[in-house]
CSV table of C-alpha atoms and ligand atoms in Angstrom, one decimal:
chain,number,residue,atom,x,y,z
A,275,MET,CA,-4.1,39.1,98.5
A,276,ALA,CA,-3.2,38.9,102.2
A,277,SER,CA,-1.8,42.1,103.8
A,278,GLY,CA,0.4,42.4,106.8
A,279,LEU,CA,4.1,42.2,107.7
A,280,LEU,CA,4.4,38.5,106.5
A,281,ALA,CA,2.3,38.8,103.3
A,282,GLY,CA,3.7,36.6,100.6
A,283,LYS,CA,5.7,34.4,103.0
A,284,VAL,CA,5.2,30.7,103.7
A,285,ALA,CA,5.7,29.5,107.3
A,286,PHE,CA,6.3,25.9,108.4
A,287,VAL,CA,5.6,25.3,112.1
A,288,THR,CA,6.3,22.1,114.0
A,289,GLY,CA,4.4,21.2,117.1
A,290,ALA,CA,1.5,23.1,115.5
A,291,GLY,CA,-1.2,21.0,116.9
A,292,SER,CA,-0.9,22.4,120.5
A,293,GLY,CA,0.2,25.1,122.8
A,294,ILE,CA,2.8,27.5,121.5
A,295,GLY,CA,2.9,26.0,118.0
A,296,ARG,CA,-0.8,26.5,117.5
A,297,ALA,CA,-0.7,30.1,118.8
A,298,THR,CA,2.3,30.7,116.5
A,299,CYS,CA,0.3,29.5,113.4
A,300,ARG,CA,-2.6,31.8,114.4
A,301,LEU,CA,-0.4,34.9,114.8
A,302,LEU,CA,1.7,34.3,111.7
A,303,ALA,CA,-1.5,33.9,109.8
A,304,ARG,CA,-2.8,37.1,111.4
A,305,ASP,CA,0.3,38.8,109.9
A,306,GLY,CA,-0.4,37.5,106.5
A,307,ALA,CA,1.8,34.4,106.1
A,308,LYS,CA,0.5,31.2,104.5
A,309,VAL,CA,0.9,28.5,107.1
A,310,ILE,CA,1.9,24.8,107.1
A,311,ALA,CA,1.0,23.3,110.4
A,312,ALA,CA,3.1,20.3,111.1
A,313,ASP,CA,2.7,17.8,113.9
A,314,ARG,CA,3.2,14.1,114.7
A,315,ASN,CA,-0.5,14.2,115.6
A,316,LEU,CA,-2.1,15.1,112.2
A,317,GLN,CA,-5.6,15.5,113.5
A,318,SER,CA,-4.4,18.2,116.0
A,319,ALA,CA,-2.6,20.0,113.2
A,320,GLN,CA,-5.8,19.9,111.1
A,321,GLU,CA,-7.7,21.4,114.0
A,322,THR,CA,-5.2,24.3,114.0
A,323,VAL,CA,-5.6,24.9,110.3
A,324,LYS,CA,-9.4,25.1,110.7
A,325,GLN,CA,-8.9,28.1,112.9
A,326,LEU,CA,-6.9,30.0,110.3
A,327,MET,CA,-8.3,32.5,107.8
A,328,VAL,CA,-5.4,32.3,105.3
A,329,PRO,CA,-4.2,29.6,102.8
A,330,ALA,CA,-3.0,26.8,105.1
A,331,ALA,CA,-2.3,23.1,105.2
A,332,ALA,CA,-1.7,20.4,107.8
A,333,VAL,CA,1.2,18.0,107.4
A,334,GLU,CA,2.1,15.0,109.5
A,335,VAL,CA,5.7,14.9,110.6
A,336,ASP,CA,7.9,13.1,113.1
A,337,VAL,CA,10.7,15.6,113.6
A,338,SER,CA,13.0,12.9,115.0
A,339,SER,CA,13.0,11.0,111.6
A,340,LEU,CA,15.1,12.3,108.7
A,341,GLN,CA,12.8,10.5,106.2
A,342,SER,CA,9.7,12.1,107.7
A,343,VAL,CA,11.3,15.6,107.7
A,344,GLN,CA,12.3,15.2,104.1
A,345,SER,CA,8.7,14.2,103.2
A,346,ALA,CA,7.5,17.3,105.0
A,347,VAL,CA,9.9,19.5,103.0
A,348,SER,CA,8.5,18.0,99.8
A,349,ALA,CA,4.9,18.4,101.0
A,350,ALA,CA,5.5,22.0,102.1
A,351,VAL,CA,7.2,23.0,98.8
A,352,ALA,CA,4.5,21.3,96.8
A,353,GLN,CA,1.7,23.0,98.7
A,354,PHE,CA,2.6,26.7,97.9
A,355,LYS,CA,5.1,26.1,95.1
A,356,GLN,CA,7.8,27.7,97.2
A,357,ALA,CA,10.1,26.8,100.1
A,358,PRO,CA,8.9,28.2,103.5
A,359,SER,CA,11.1,31.1,104.4
A,360,ILE,CA,9.9,31.0,108.0
A,361,VAL,CA,10.5,27.8,110.0
A,362,VAL,CA,9.5,27.5,113.7
A,363,ASN,CA,10.7,24.5,115.7
A,364,SER,CA,8.1,24.1,118.4
A,365,ALA,CA,7.8,20.3,118.6
A,366,GLY,CA,9.0,19.2,122.0
A,367,ILE,CA,8.4,16.7,124.8
A,368,THR,CA,9.3,16.2,128.5
A,369,ARG,CA,10.0,12.9,130.3
A,370,ASP,CA,10.9,14.2,133.7
A,371,GLY,CA,12.6,12.1,136.4
A,372,TYR,CA,15.6,12.0,138.7
A,373,LEU,CA,18.8,11.4,137.0
A,374,LEU,CA,19.7,8.2,139.0
A,375,LYS,CA,16.4,6.7,138.0
A,376,MET,CA,16.0,8.0,134.5
A,377,PRO,CA,15.5,5.2,131.9
A,378,GLU,CA,17.7,5.3,128.9
A,379,ARG,CA,14.6,5.4,126.8
A,380,ASP,CA,13.4,8.7,128.4
A,381,TYR,CA,16.7,10.3,127.7
A,382,ASP,CA,16.7,9.1,124.1
A,383,ASP,CA,13.1,10.1,123.4
A,384,VAL,CA,13.6,13.7,124.6
A,385,TYR,CA,16.9,14.0,122.8
A,386,SER,CA,15.4,12.7,119.6
A,387,VAL,CA,12.5,15.2,119.5
A,388,ASN,CA,13.9,18.3,121.1
A,389,LEU,CA,17.5,18.4,119.9
A,390,LYS,CA,17.9,16.0,117.0
A,391,GLY,CA,14.4,17.1,115.7
A,392,THR,CA,15.4,20.7,115.7
A,393,PHE,CA,18.7,19.8,114.0
A,394,LEU,CA,16.9,17.8,111.2
A,395,VAL,CA,14.2,20.4,110.5
A,396,THR,CA,16.8,23.3,110.5
A,397,GLN,CA,19.1,21.4,108.2
A,398,GLN,CA,16.5,20.2,105.7
A,399,PHE,CA,14.5,23.4,105.5
A,400,ALA,CA,17.6,25.6,105.3
A,401,LYS,CA,18.8,23.4,102.3
A,402,ALA,CA,15.4,24.0,100.6
A,403,MET,CA,15.7,27.8,101.2
A,404,ILE,CA,19.3,27.8,99.8
A,405,GLU,CA,18.3,25.7,96.8
A,406,GLN,CA,15.5,28.2,96.0
A,407,GLN,CA,17.8,31.1,96.6
A,408,LEU,CA,15.6,32.7,99.2
A,409,THR,CA,17.5,35.5,100.9
A,410,ASN,CA,15.3,36.4,103.8
A,411,GLY,CA,14.9,33.2,105.8
A,412,SER,CA,14.1,33.1,109.5
A,413,ILE,CA,14.4,30.0,111.6
A,414,ILE,CA,13.1,30.2,115.2
A,415,ASN,CA,13.8,27.5,117.7
A,416,LEU,CA,12.1,26.9,121.0
A,417,SER,CA,14.6,26.4,123.8
A,418,SER,CA,13.5,27.0,127.4
A,419,ILE,CA,14.6,29.0,130.4
A,420,VAL,CA,15.3,25.5,131.9
A,421,ALA,CA,18.4,25.6,129.7
A,422,ARG,CA,19.6,28.2,132.3
A,423,MET,CA,17.7,27.2,135.4
A,424,ASN,CA,18.6,23.5,135.1
A,425,ASN,CA,15.7,22.1,137.2
A,426,VAL,CA,16.1,19.0,139.3
A,427,GLY,CA,14.3,16.1,137.5
A,428,GLN,CA,14.9,17.5,134.0
A,429,ALA,CA,18.4,16.3,133.1
A,430,ASN,CA,17.3,15.1,129.7
A,431,TYR,CA,15.1,18.1,128.9
A,432,ALA,CA,17.5,20.8,130.2
A,433,ALA,CA,20.4,19.3,128.3
A,434,THR,CA,18.5,19.3,125.0
A,435,LYS,CA,17.3,22.9,125.5
A,436,ALA,CA,20.9,24.0,126.2
A,437,GLY,CA,21.8,22.2,123.1
A,438,VAL,CA,19.2,24.1,121.1
A,439,VAL,CA,20.9,27.4,122.2
A,440,SER,CA,24.2,26.1,120.9
A,441,LEU,CA,22.7,24.7,117.7
A,442,THR,CA,21.0,28.1,117.1
A,443,GLU,CA,24.3,30.0,117.4
A,444,VAL,CA,26.2,27.7,115.1
A,445,ALA,CA,23.4,27.8,112.5
A,446,SER,CA,23.3,31.6,112.7
A,447,LYS,CA,27.0,31.7,111.9
A,448,GLU,CA,26.8,29.2,109.1
A,449,PHE,CA,23.6,30.5,107.4
A,450,GLY,CA,24.2,34.3,107.7
A,451,LYS,CA,25.8,34.4,104.3
A,452,PHE,CA,22.7,32.9,102.8
A,453,GLY,CA,20.5,35.6,104.3
A,454,ILE,CA,19.0,33.1,106.8
A,455,ARG,CA,18.7,34.3,110.4
A,456,VAL,CA,18.4,31.8,113.2
A,457,ASN,CA,17.3,32.7,116.7
A,458,CYS,CA,15.8,31.0,119.7
A,459,ILE,CA,13.4,31.8,122.4
A,460,LEU,CA,13.7,30.7,126.1
A,461,PRO,CA,10.1,30.7,127.4
A,462,GLY,CA,9.4,30.5,131.1
A,463,TYR,CA,6.3,28.6,132.2
A,464,ILE,CA,3.6,28.9,129.6
A,465,ASP,CA,0.0,27.7,130.1
A,466,THR,CA,-0.1,24.8,127.6
A,467,PRO,CA,-0.8,21.1,127.7
A,468,MET,CA,3.0,20.5,128.4
A,469,VAL,CA,2.7,22.5,131.7
A,470,ALA,CA,-0.7,21.1,132.6
A,471,VAL,CA,1.0,18.0,133.8
A,472,VAL,CA,3.4,19.9,136.2
A,473,PRO,CA,2.2,19.3,139.8
A,474,ASP,CA,0.2,22.2,141.2
A,475,ASN,CA,2.6,22.9,144.0
A,476,ILE,CA,5.5,23.3,141.6
A,477,LYS,CA,3.4,25.7,139.4
A,478,GLN,CA,2.5,27.7,142.5
A,479,GLN,CA,6.2,28.0,143.4
A,480,VAL,CA,6.9,29.2,139.8
A,481,VAL,CA,4.2,31.8,140.0
A,482,GLN,CA,5.5,33.1,143.3
A,483,ARG,CA,9.1,33.4,141.9
A,484,CYS,CA,7.9,35.1,138.7
A,485,PRO,CA,8.0,38.9,139.0
A,486,LEU,CA,4.8,39.2,136.9
A,487,GLY,CA,3.1,36.7,139.3
A,488,ARG,CA,1.5,34.4,136.7
A,489,LEU,CA,2.2,31.8,134.0
A,490,GLY,CA,2.6,33.1,130.4
A,491,GLN,CA,0.1,32.6,127.7
A,492,PRO,CA,1.0,30.9,124.3
A,493,ASP,CA,0.3,34.1,122.4
A,494,GLU,CA,2.9,36.0,124.5
A,495,ILE,CA,5.6,33.6,123.0
A,496,ALA,CA,4.0,33.6,119.6
A,497,GLU,CA,4.2,37.5,119.4
A,498,VAL,CA,8.0,37.3,119.8
A,499,ILE,CA,8.1,34.5,117.2
A,500,ALA,CA,6.1,36.7,114.8
A,501,PHE,CA,8.6,39.6,115.5
A,502,LEU,CA,11.6,37.3,114.8
A,503,ALA,CA,9.8,36.0,111.6
A,504,SER,CA,9.4,39.5,110.2
A,505,GLU,CA,11.8,42.0,108.7
A,506,ARG,CA,11.3,44.1,111.9
A,507,SER,CA,14.0,41.9,113.4
A,508,SER,CA,16.3,42.1,110.4
A,509,TYR,CA,19.5,42.5,112.4
A,510,VAL,CA,18.6,40.0,115.1
A,511,ASN,CA,20.6,36.8,114.5
A,512,GLY,CA,22.0,34.1,116.8
A,513,ALA,CA,20.0,35.5,119.7
A,514,ALA,CA,18.6,33.6,122.7
A,515,ILE,CA,15.7,35.7,123.9
A,516,GLU,CA,14.2,35.0,127.4
A,517,VAL,CA,10.4,35.5,127.5
A,518,THR,CA,9.7,34.5,131.1
A,519,GLY,CA,7.9,37.4,132.9
A,520,GLY,CA,11.2,38.0,134.6
A,521,LEU,CA,11.6,34.5,136.0
A,522,LYS,CA,15.3,33.6,136.5
B,899,NAI,P1,2.7,21.1,123.8
B,899,NAI,O1,3.0,19.8,124.5
B,899,NAI,O2,1.5,21.8,124.1
B,899,NAI,O3,2.9,20.8,122.2
B,899,NAI,C1,3.9,20.1,121.7
B,899,NAI,C2,3.5,19.6,120.3
B,899,NAI,O4,4.6,18.9,119.7
B,899,NAI,C3,2.4,18.6,120.3
B,899,NAI,O5,1.3,19.0,119.4
B,899,NAI,C4,3.0,17.3,119.9
B,899,NAI,O6,2.1,16.4,119.2
B,899,NAI,C5,4.1,17.8,119.1
B,899,NAI,N1,5.2,16.8,118.9
B,899,NAI,C6,5.7,16.0,119.9
B,899,NAI,N2,6.7,15.2,119.4
B,899,NAI,C7,6.7,15.4,118.1
B,899,NAI,C8,7.5,14.9,117.0
B,899,NAI,N3,8.3,13.9,117.2
B,899,NAI,N4,7.3,15.4,115.8
B,899,NAI,C9,6.4,16.4,115.6
B,899,NAI,N5,5.6,16.9,116.5
B,899,NAI,C10,5.8,16.5,117.8
B,899,NAI,O7,4.0,21.9,124.1
B,899,NAI,P2,4.2,23.5,124.2
B,899,NAI,O8,4.0,23.9,125.6
B,899,NAI,O9,3.4,24.2,123.1
B,899,NAI,O10,5.8,23.6,123.9
B,899,NAI,C11,6.2,24.0,122.6
B,899,NAI,C12,7.7,24.1,122.7
B,899,NAI,O11,8.1,25.1,123.6
B,899,NAI,C13,8.4,22.9,123.1
B,899,NAI,O12,9.7,22.7,122.4
B,899,NAI,C14,8.7,23.1,124.6
B,899,NAI,O13,9.8,22.4,125.0
B,899,NAI,C15,9.0,24.6,124.6
B,899,NAI,N6,8.8,25.2,125.8
B,899,NAI,C16,7.5,25.2,126.4
B,899,NAI,C17,7.3,25.8,127.7
B,899,NAI,C18,6.0,25.8,128.4
B,899,NAI,O14,6.0,26.3,129.5
B,899,NAI,N7,4.9,25.3,127.8
B,899,NAI,C19,8.5,26.5,128.3
B,899,NAI,C20,9.7,26.5,127.6
B,899,NAI,C21,9.8,25.9,126.4
């Protein structure tokens, strides 16, 4: 029997094959949760699962598709015979470019994964929690400090991440009566494959502007997610928490 703050709980994590999602699976497992690692890239989710020492499973999901998310809910419930009470929306993409030159496709793709995907996963998993009468749910969404910094070249991404903050607040108000808390995190620049493609000169500027003088590590976001997943944060609801090393 697992021990730890999250013992007996099932967690469903999207974007689990990389970066923050993978680190989140590791730390939720460390705290005793059973983990379902979900990603569009099934192989990468399976790699994540191999690193965990708890009951865990990998699931393929495209968060931008309702049908795919519904299949993932069924797979998750079947796996551990209970609905996940912890859901982390970490799947996300960037398609950067100046607004005047941004192809419609790049706007639509980023919207479909980052905002619509968060909506679909939140909606479908909350329904499963409510059906199973779970009363201690925690949904954690990955927004971004870009929702407040609004970087040039990220009109699509910034708009979706600001949308995630609003979606989180609305969901927290609607789901409170079911005992489901909904919060989001606004990470700064974290050393993951997503940031690996940012040009070096931009990363240097970020590091210079960051009071802690460095990029963040995925575990430093996952620790806050683990806190929000646990009863230690039992009165935190509808919050948007910056985890940026002080970067504004
Ligand atoms: P990452 O690029 O390392 O991992 C993203 C994962 O999402 C990948 O495994 C990818 O396969 C998966 N994914 C993409 N589209 C998907 C879809 N349609 N359905 C299911 N899975 C899909 O990214 P990282 O850095 O781990 O970011 C995680 C989240 O944190 C994202 O939402 C990102 O926007 C956010 N974030 C990241 C920051 C950073 O500096 N790395 C800063 C602020 C926010």
